[in-house]
JSON list of C-alpha atoms in Angstrom, two decimals:
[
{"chain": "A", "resi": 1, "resn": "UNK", "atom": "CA", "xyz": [0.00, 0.00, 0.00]},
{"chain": "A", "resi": 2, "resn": "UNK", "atom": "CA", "xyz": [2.87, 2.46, 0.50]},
{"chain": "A", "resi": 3, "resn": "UNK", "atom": "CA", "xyz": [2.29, 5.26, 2.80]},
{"chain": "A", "resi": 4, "resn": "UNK", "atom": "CA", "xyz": [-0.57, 4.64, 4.69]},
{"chain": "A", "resi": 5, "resn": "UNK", "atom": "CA", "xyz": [-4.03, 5.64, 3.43]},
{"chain": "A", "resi": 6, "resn": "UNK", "atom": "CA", "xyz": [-2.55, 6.37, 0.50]},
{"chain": "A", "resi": 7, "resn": "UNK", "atom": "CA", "xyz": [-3.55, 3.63, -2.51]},
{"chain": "A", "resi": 8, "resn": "UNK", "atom": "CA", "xyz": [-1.35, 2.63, -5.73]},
{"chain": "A", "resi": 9, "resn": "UNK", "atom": "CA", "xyz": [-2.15, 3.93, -8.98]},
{"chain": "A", "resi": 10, "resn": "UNK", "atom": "CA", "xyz": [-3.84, 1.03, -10.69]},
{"chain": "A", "resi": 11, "resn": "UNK", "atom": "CA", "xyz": [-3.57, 0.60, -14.29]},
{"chain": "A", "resi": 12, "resn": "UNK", "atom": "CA", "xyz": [-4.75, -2.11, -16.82]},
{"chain": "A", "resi": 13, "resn": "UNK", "atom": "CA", "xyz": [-2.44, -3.63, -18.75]},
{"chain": "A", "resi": 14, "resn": "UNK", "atom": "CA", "xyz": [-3.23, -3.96, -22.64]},
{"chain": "A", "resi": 15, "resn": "UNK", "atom": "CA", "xyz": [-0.78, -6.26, -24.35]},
{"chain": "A", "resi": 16, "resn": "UNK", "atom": "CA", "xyz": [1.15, -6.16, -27.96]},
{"chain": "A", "resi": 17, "resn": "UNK", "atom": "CA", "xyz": [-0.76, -7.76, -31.36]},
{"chain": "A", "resi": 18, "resn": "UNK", "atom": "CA", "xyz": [-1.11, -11.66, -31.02]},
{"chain": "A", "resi": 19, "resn": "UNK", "atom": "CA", "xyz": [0.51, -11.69, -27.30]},
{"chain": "A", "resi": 20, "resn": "UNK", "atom": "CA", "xyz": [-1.28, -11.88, -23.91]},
{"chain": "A", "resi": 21, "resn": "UNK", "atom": "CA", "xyz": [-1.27, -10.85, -20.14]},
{"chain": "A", "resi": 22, "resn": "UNK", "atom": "CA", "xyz": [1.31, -13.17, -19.23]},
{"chain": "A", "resi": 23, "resn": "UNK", "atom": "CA", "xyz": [3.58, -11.83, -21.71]},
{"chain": "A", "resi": 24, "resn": "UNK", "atom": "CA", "xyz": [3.38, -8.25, -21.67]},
{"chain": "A", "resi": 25, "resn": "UNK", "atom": "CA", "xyz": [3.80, -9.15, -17.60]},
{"chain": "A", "resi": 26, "resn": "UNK", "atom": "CA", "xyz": [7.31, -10.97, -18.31]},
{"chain": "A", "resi": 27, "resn": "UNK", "atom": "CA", "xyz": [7.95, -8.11, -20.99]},
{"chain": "A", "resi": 28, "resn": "UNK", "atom": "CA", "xyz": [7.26, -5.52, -17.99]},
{"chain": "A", "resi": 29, "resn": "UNK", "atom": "CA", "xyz": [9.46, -7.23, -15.40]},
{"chain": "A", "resi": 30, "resn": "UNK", "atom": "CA", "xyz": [12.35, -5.72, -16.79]},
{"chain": "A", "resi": 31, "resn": "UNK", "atom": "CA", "xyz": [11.51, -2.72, -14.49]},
{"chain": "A", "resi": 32, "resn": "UNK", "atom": "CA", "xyz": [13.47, -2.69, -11.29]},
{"chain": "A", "resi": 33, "resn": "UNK", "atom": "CA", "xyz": [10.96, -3.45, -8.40]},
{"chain": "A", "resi": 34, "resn": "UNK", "atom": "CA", "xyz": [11.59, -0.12, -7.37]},
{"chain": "A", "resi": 35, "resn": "UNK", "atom": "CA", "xyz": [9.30, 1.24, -10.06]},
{"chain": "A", "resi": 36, "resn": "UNK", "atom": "CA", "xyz": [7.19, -1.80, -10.22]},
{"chain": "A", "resi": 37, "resn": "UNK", "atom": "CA", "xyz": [6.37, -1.60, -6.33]},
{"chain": "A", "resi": 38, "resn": "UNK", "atom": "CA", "xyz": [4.73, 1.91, -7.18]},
{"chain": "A", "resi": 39, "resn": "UNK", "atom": "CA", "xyz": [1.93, 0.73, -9.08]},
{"chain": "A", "resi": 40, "resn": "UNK", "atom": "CA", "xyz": [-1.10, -1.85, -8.93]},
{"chain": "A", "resi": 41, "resn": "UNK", "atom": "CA", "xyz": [-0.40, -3.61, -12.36]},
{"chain": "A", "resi": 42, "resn": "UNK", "atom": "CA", "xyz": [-3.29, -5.14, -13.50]},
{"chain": "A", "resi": 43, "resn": "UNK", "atom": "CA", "xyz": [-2.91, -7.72, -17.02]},
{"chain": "A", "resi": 44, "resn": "UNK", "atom": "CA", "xyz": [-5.25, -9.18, -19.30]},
{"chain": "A", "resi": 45, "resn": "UNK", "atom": "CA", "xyz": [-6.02, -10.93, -22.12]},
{"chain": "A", "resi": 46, "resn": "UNK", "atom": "CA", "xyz": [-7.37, -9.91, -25.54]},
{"chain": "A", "resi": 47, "resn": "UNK", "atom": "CA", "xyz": [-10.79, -10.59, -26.15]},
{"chain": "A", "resi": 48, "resn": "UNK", "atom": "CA", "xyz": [-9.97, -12.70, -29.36]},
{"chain": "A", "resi": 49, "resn": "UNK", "atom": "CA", "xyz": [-7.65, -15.74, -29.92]},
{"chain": "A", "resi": 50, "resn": "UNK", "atom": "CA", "xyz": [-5.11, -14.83, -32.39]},
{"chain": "A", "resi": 51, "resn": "UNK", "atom": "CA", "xyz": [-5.92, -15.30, -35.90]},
{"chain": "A", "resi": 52, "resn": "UNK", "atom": "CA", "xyz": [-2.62, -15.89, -37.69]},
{"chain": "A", "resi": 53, "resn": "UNK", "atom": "CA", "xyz": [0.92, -16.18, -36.87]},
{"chain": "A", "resi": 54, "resn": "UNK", "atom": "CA", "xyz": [2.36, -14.45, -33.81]},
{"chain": "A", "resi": 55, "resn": "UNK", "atom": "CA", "xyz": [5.79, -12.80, -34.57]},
{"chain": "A", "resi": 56, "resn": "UNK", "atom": "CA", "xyz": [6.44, -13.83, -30.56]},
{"chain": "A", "resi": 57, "resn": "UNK", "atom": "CA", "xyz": [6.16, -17.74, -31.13]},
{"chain": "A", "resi": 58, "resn": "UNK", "atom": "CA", "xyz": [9.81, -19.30, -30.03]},
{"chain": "A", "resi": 59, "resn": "UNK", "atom": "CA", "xyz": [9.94, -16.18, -27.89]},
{"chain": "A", "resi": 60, "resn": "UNK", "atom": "CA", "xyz": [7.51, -16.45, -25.75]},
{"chain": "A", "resi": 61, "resn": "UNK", "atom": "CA", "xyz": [4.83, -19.41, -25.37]},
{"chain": "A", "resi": 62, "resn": "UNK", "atom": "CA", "xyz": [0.85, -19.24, -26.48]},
{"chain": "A", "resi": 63, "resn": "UNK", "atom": "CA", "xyz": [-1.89, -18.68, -25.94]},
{"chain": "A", "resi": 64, "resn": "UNK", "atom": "CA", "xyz": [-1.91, -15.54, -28.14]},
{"chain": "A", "resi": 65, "resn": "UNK", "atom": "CA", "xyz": [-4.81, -13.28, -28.66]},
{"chain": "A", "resi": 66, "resn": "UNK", "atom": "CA", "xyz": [-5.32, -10.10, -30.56]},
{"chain": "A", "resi": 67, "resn": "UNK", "atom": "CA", "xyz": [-7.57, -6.66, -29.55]},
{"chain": "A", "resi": 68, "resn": "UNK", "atom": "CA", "xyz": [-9.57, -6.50, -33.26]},
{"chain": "A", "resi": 69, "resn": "UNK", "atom": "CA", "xyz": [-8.59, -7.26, -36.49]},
{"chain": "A", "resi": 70, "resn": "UNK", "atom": "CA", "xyz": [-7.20, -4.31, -39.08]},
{"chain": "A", "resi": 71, "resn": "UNK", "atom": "CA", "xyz": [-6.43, -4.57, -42.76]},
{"chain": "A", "resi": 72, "resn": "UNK", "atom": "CA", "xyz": [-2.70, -4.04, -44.57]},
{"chain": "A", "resi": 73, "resn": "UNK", "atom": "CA", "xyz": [-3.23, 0.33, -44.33]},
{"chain": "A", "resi": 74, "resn": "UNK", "atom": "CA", "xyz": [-4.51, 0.23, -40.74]},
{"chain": "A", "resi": 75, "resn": "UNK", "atom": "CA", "xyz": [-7.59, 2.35, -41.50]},
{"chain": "A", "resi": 76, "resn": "UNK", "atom": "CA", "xyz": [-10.48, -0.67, -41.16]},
{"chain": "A", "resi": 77, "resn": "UNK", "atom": "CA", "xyz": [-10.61, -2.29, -38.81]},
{"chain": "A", "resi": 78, "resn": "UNK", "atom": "CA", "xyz": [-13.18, -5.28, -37.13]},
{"chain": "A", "resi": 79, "resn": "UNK", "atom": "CA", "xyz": [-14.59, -6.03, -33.92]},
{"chain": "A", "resi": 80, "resn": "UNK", "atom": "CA", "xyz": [-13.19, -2.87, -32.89]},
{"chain": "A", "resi": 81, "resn": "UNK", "atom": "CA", "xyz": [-16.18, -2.08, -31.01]},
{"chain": "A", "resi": 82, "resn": "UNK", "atom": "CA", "xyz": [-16.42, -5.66, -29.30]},
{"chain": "A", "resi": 83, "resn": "UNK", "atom": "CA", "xyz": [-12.64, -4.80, -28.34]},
{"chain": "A", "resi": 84, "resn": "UNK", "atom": "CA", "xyz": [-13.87, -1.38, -26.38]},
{"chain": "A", "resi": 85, "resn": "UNK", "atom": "CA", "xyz": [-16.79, -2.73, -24.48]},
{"chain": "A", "resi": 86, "resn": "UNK", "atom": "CA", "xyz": [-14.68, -5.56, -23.56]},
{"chain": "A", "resi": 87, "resn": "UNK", "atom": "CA", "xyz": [-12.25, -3.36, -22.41]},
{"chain": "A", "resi": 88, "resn": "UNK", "atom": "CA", "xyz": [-14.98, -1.22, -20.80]},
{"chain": "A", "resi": 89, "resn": "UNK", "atom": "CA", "xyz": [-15.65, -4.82, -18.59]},
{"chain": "A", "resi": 90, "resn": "UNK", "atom": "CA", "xyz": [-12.00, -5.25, -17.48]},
{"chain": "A", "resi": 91, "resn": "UNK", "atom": "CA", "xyz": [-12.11, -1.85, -16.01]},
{"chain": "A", "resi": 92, "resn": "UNK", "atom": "CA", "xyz": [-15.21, -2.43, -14.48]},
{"chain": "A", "resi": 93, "resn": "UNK", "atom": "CA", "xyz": [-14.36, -5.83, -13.03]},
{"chain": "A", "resi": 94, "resn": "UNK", "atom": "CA", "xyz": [-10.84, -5.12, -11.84]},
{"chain": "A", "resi": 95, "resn": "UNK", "atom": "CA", "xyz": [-12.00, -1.47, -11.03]},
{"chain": "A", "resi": 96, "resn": "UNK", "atom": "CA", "xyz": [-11.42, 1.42, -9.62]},
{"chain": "A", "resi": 97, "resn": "UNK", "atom": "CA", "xyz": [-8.92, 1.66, -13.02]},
{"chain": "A", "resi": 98, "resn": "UNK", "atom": "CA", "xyz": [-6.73, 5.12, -12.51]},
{"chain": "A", "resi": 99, "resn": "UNK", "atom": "CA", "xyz": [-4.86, 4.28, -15.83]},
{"chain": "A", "resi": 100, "resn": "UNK", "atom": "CA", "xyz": [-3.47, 2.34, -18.89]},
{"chain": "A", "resi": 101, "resn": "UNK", "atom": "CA", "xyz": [-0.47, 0.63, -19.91]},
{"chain": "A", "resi": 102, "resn": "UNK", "atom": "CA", "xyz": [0.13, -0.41, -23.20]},
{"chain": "A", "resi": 103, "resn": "UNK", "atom": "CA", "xyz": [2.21, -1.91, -25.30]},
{"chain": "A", "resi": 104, "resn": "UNK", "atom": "CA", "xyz": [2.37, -1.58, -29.59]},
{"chain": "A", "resi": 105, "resn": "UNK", "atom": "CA", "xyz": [-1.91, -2.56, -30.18]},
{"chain": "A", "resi": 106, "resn": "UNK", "atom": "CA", "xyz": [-2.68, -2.16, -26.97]},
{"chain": "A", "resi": 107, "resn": "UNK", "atom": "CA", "xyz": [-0.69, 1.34, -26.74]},
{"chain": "A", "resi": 108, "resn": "UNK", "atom": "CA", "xyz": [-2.62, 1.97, -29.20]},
{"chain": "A", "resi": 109, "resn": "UNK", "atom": "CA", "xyz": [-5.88, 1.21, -27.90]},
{"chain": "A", "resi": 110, "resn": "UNK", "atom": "CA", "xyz": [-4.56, 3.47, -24.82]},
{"chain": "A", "resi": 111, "resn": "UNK", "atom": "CA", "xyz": [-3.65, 6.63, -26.53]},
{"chain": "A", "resi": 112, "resn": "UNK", "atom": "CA", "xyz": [-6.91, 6.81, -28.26]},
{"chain": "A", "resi": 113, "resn": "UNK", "atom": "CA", "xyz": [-9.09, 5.85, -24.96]},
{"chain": "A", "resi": 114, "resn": "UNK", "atom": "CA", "xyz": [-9.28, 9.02, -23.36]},
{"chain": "A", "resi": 115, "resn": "UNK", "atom": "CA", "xyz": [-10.07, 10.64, -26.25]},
{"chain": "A", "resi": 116, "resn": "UNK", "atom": "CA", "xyz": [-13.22, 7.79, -27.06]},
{"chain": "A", "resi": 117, "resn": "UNK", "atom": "CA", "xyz": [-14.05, 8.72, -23.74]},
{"chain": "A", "resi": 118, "resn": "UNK", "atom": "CA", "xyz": [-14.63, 12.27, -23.57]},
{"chain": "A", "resi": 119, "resn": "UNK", "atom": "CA", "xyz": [-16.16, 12.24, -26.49]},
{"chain": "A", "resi": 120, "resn": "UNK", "atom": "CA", "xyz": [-18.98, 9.29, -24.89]},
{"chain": "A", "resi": 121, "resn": "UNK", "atom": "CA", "xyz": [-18.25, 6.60, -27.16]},
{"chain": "A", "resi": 122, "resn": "UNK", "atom": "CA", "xyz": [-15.99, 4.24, -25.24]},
{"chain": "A", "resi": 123, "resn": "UNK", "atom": "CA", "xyz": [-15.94, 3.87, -21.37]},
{"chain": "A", "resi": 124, "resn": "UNK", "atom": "CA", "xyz": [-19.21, 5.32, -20.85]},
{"chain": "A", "resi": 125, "resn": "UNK", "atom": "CA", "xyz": [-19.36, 3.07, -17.43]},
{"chain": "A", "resi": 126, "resn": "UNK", "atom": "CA", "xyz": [-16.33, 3.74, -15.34]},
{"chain": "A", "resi": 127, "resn": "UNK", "atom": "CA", "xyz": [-14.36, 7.16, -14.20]},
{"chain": "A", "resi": 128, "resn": "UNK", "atom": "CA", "xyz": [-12.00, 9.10, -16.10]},
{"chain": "A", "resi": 129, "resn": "UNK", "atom": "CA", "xyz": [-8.74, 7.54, -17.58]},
{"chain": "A", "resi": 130, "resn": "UNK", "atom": "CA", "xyz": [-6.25, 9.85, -15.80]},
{"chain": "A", "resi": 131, "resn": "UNK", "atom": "CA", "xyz": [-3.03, 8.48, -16.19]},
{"chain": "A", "resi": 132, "resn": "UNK", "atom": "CA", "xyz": [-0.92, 6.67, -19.41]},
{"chain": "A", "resi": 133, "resn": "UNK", "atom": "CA", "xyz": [1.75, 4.80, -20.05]},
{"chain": "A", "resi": 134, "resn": "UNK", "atom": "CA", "xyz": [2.44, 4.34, -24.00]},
{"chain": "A", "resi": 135, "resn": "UNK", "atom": "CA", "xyz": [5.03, 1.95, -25.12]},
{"chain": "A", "resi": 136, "resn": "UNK", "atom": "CA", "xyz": [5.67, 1.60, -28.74]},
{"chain": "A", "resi": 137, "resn": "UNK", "atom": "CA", "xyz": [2.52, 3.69, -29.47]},
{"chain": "A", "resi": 138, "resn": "UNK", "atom": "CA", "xyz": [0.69, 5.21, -32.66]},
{"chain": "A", "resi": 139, "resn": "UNK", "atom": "CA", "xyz": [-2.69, 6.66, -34.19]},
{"chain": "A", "resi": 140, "resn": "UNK", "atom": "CA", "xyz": [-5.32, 4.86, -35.40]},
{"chain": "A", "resi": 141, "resn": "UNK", "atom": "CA", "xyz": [-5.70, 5.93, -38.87]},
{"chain": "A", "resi": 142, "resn": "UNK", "atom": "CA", "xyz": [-9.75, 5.42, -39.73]},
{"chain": "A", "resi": 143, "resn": "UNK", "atom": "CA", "xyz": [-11.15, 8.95, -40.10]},
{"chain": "A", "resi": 144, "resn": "UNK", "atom": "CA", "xyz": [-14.19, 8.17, -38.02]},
{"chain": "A", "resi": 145, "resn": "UNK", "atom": "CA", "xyz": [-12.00, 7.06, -35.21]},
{"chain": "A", "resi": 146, "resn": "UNK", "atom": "CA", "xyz": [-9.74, 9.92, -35.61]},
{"chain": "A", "resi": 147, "resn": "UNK", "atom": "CA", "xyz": [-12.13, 12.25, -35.33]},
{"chain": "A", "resi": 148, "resn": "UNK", "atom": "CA", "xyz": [-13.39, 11.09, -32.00]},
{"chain": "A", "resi": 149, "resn": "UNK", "atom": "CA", "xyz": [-9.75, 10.17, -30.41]},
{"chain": "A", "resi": 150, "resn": "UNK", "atom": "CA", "xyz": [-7.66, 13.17, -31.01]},
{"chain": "A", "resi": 151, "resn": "UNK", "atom": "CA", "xyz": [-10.03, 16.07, -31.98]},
{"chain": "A", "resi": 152, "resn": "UNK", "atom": "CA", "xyz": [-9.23, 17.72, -28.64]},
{"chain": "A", "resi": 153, "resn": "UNK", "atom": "CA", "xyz": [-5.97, 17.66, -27.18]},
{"chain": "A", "resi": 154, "resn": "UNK", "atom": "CA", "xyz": [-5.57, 14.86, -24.77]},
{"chain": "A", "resi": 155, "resn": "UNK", "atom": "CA", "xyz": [-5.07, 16.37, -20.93]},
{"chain": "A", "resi": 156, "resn": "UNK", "atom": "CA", "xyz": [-4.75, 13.37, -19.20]},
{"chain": "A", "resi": 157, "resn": "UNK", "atom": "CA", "xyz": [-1.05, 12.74, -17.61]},
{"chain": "A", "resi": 158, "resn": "UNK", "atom": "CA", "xyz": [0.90, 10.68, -19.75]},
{"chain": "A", "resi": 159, "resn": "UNK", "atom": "CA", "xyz": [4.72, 9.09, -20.35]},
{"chain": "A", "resi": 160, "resn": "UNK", "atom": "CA", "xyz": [5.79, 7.46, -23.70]},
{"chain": "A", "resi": 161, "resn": "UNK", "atom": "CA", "xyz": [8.34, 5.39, -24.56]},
{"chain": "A", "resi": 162, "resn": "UNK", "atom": "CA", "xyz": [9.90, 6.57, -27.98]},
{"chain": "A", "resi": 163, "resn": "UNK", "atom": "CA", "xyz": [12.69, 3.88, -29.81]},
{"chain": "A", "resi": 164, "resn": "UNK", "atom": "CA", "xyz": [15.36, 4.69, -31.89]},
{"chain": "A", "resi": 165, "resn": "UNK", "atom": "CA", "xyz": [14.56, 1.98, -34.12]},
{"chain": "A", "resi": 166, "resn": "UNK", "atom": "CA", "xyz": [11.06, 1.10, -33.53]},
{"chain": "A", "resi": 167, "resn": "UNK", "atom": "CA", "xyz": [9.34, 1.04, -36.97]},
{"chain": "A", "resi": 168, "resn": "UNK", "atom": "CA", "xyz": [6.61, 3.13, -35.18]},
{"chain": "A", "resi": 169, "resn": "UNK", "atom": "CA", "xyz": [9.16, 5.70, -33.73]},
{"chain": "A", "resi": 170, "resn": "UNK", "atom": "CA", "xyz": [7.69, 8.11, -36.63]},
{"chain": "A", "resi": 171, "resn": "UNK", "atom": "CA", "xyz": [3.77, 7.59, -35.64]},
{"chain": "A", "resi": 172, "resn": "UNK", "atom": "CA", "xyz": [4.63, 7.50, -32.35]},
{"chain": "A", "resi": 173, "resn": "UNK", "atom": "CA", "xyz": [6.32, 11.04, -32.45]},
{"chain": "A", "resi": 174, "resn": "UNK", "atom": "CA", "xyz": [3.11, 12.11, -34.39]},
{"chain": "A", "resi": 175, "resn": "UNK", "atom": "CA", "xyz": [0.80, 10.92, -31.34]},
{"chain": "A", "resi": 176, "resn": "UNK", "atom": "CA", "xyz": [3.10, 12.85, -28.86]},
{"chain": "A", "resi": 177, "resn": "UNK", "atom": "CA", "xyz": [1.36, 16.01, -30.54]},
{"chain": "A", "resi": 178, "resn": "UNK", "atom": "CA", "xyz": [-1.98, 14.94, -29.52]},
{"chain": "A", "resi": 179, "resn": "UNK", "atom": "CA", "xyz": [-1.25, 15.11, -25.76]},
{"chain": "A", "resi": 180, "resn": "UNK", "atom": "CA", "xyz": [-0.94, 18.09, -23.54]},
{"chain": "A", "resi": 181, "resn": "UNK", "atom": "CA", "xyz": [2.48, 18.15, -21.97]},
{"chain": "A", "resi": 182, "resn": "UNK", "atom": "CA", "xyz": [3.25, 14.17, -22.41]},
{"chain": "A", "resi": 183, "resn": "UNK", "atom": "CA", "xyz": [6.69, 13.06, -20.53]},
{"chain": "A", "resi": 184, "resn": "UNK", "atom": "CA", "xyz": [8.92, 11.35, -22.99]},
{"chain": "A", "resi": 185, "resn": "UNK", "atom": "CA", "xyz": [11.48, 8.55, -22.39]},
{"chain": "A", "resi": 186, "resn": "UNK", "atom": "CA", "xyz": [14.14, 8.15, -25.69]},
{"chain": "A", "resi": 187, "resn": "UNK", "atom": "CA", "xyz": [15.21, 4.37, -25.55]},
{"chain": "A", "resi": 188, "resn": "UNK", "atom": "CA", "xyz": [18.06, 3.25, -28.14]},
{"chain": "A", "resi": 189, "resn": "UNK", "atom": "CA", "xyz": [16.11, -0.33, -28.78]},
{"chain": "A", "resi": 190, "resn": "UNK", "atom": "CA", "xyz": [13.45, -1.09, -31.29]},
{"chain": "A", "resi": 191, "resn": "UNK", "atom": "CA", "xyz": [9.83, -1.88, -31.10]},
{"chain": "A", "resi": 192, "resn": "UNK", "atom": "CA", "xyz": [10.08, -3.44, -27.50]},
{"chain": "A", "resi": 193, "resn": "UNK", "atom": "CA", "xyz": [9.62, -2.66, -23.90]},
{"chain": "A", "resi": 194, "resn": "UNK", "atom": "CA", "xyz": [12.93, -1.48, -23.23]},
{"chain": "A", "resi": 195, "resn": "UNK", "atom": "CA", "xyz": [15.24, -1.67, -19.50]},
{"chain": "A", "resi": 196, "resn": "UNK", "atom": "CA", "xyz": [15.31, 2.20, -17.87]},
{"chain": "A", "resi": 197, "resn": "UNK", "atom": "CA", "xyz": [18.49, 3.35, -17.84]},
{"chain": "A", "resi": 198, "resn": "UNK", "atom": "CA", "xyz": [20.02, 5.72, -15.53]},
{"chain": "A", "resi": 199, "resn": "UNK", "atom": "CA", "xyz": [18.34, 9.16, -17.22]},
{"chain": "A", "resi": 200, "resn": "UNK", "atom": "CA", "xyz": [14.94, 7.03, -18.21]},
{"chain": "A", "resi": 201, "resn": "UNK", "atom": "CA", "xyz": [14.53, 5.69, -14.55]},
{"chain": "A", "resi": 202, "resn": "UNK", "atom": "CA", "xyz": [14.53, 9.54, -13.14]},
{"chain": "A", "resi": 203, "resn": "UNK", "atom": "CA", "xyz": [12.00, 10.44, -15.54]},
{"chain": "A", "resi": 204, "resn": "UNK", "atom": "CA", "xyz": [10.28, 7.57, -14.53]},
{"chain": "A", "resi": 205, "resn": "UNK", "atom": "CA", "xyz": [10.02, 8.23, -11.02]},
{"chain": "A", "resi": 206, "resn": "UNK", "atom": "CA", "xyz": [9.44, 11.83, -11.48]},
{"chain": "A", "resi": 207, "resn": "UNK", "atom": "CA", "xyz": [6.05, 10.76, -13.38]},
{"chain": "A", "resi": 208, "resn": "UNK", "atom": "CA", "xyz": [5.55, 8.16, -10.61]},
{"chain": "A", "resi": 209, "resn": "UNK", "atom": "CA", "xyz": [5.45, 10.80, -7.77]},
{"chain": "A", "resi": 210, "resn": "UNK", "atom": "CA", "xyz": [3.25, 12.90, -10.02]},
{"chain": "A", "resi": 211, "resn": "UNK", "atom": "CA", "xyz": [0.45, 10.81, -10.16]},
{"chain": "A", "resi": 212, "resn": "UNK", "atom": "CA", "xyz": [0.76, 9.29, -6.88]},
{"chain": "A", "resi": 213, "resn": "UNK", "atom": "CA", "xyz": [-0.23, 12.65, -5.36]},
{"chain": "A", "resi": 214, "resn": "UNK", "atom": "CA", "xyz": [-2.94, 12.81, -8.07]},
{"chain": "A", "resi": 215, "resn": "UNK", "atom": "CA", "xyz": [-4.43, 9.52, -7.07]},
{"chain": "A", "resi": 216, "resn": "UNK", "atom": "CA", "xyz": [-4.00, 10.40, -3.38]},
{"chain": "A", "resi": 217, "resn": "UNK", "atom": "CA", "xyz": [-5.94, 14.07, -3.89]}
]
């Protein structure tokens, strides 16, 4: 629990494309458990089994499952809103959710969230999303999400992980623009959920202490 009286953020956990819970949990572990022991960490799985080949298999064992389904441009994309109102459940069931992780799809998934939200067309049920942590994020491209997601500028606190070689460093750069004052972490690695480094574990901790005394408020 920390200090006393005083409750850990807790945030869902939304895993990488044709991964799960479990994995994005070993991926996370990397951490020192001196930032790990600052948050209630809360993992799930997909809604949907995964539908082709997972670019983890001889990494990491199966099950894998996927968030929704999207075609070669990433601007269609199915079961989309099965994926929310799943999501929508988690947060419910595992509630009260303070914020999201997530990693590549389900980074995602948590950039656009807050915007879906404010906007009353995802997470309708449960309080605010006030805190994010985007690994190896991105926009969705589909003009009728787009419209909803990042038409106002995105106020909630936020940190993102940005890596030199991650084949998403572009789009993720792109998304930083959508958020008010997002905390940034540079990582040398590619498309991954990188160890924190000297520099990257202050900025960590600084955003830790930030939103502990926002949760504790």
């Amino acid at each position: 629990m920390g200090s006393e009286g005083v409750r850990k953020p807790r945030f869902l956990c939304l895993h990488g494309f044709r991964t799960s819970g479990q994995i994005l949990k070993t991926q996370i572990h990397k951490w020192p458990q001196s930032v790990l022991d600052n948050f209630d960490l809360v993992f799930v799985d997909a809604p949907f089994p995964c539908q082709g080949k997972s670019d983890v298999e001889g990494i990491f064992d199966p099950p894998y499952y996927e968030w929704f389904q999207f075609n070669k441009e990433f601007t269609e994309y199915t079961n989309f809103e099965e994926c929310l109102k799943y999501i929508e459940d988690c947060m419910i069931k595992h509630g009260p959710i303070d914020g999201l992780l997530g990693f590549s799809q389900g980074a995602i998934l948590s950039a656009a969230l807050p915007g879906l939200q404010e906007k009353g067309v995802a997470l309708t049920k449960v309080p605010k999303v006030k805190f994010l942590i985007i690994v190896g994020g991105a926009k969705f491209r589909s003009p009728s999400v787009v419209d909803k997601a990042y038409s106002s500028p995105i106020s909630c606190r936020s940190l993102h992980f940005l890596g030199e070689t991650d084949f998403l460093k572009n789009y993720g750069m792109e998304l930083l623009e959508s958020f008010v004052e997002p905390v940034v972490i540079h990582h040398p690695k590619g498309h991954t959920i990188p160890r924190l480094d000297d520099k990257s574990l202050e900025t960590m901790m600084d955003f830790i202490k930030i939103i502990k005394k926002d949760v504790s408020k």
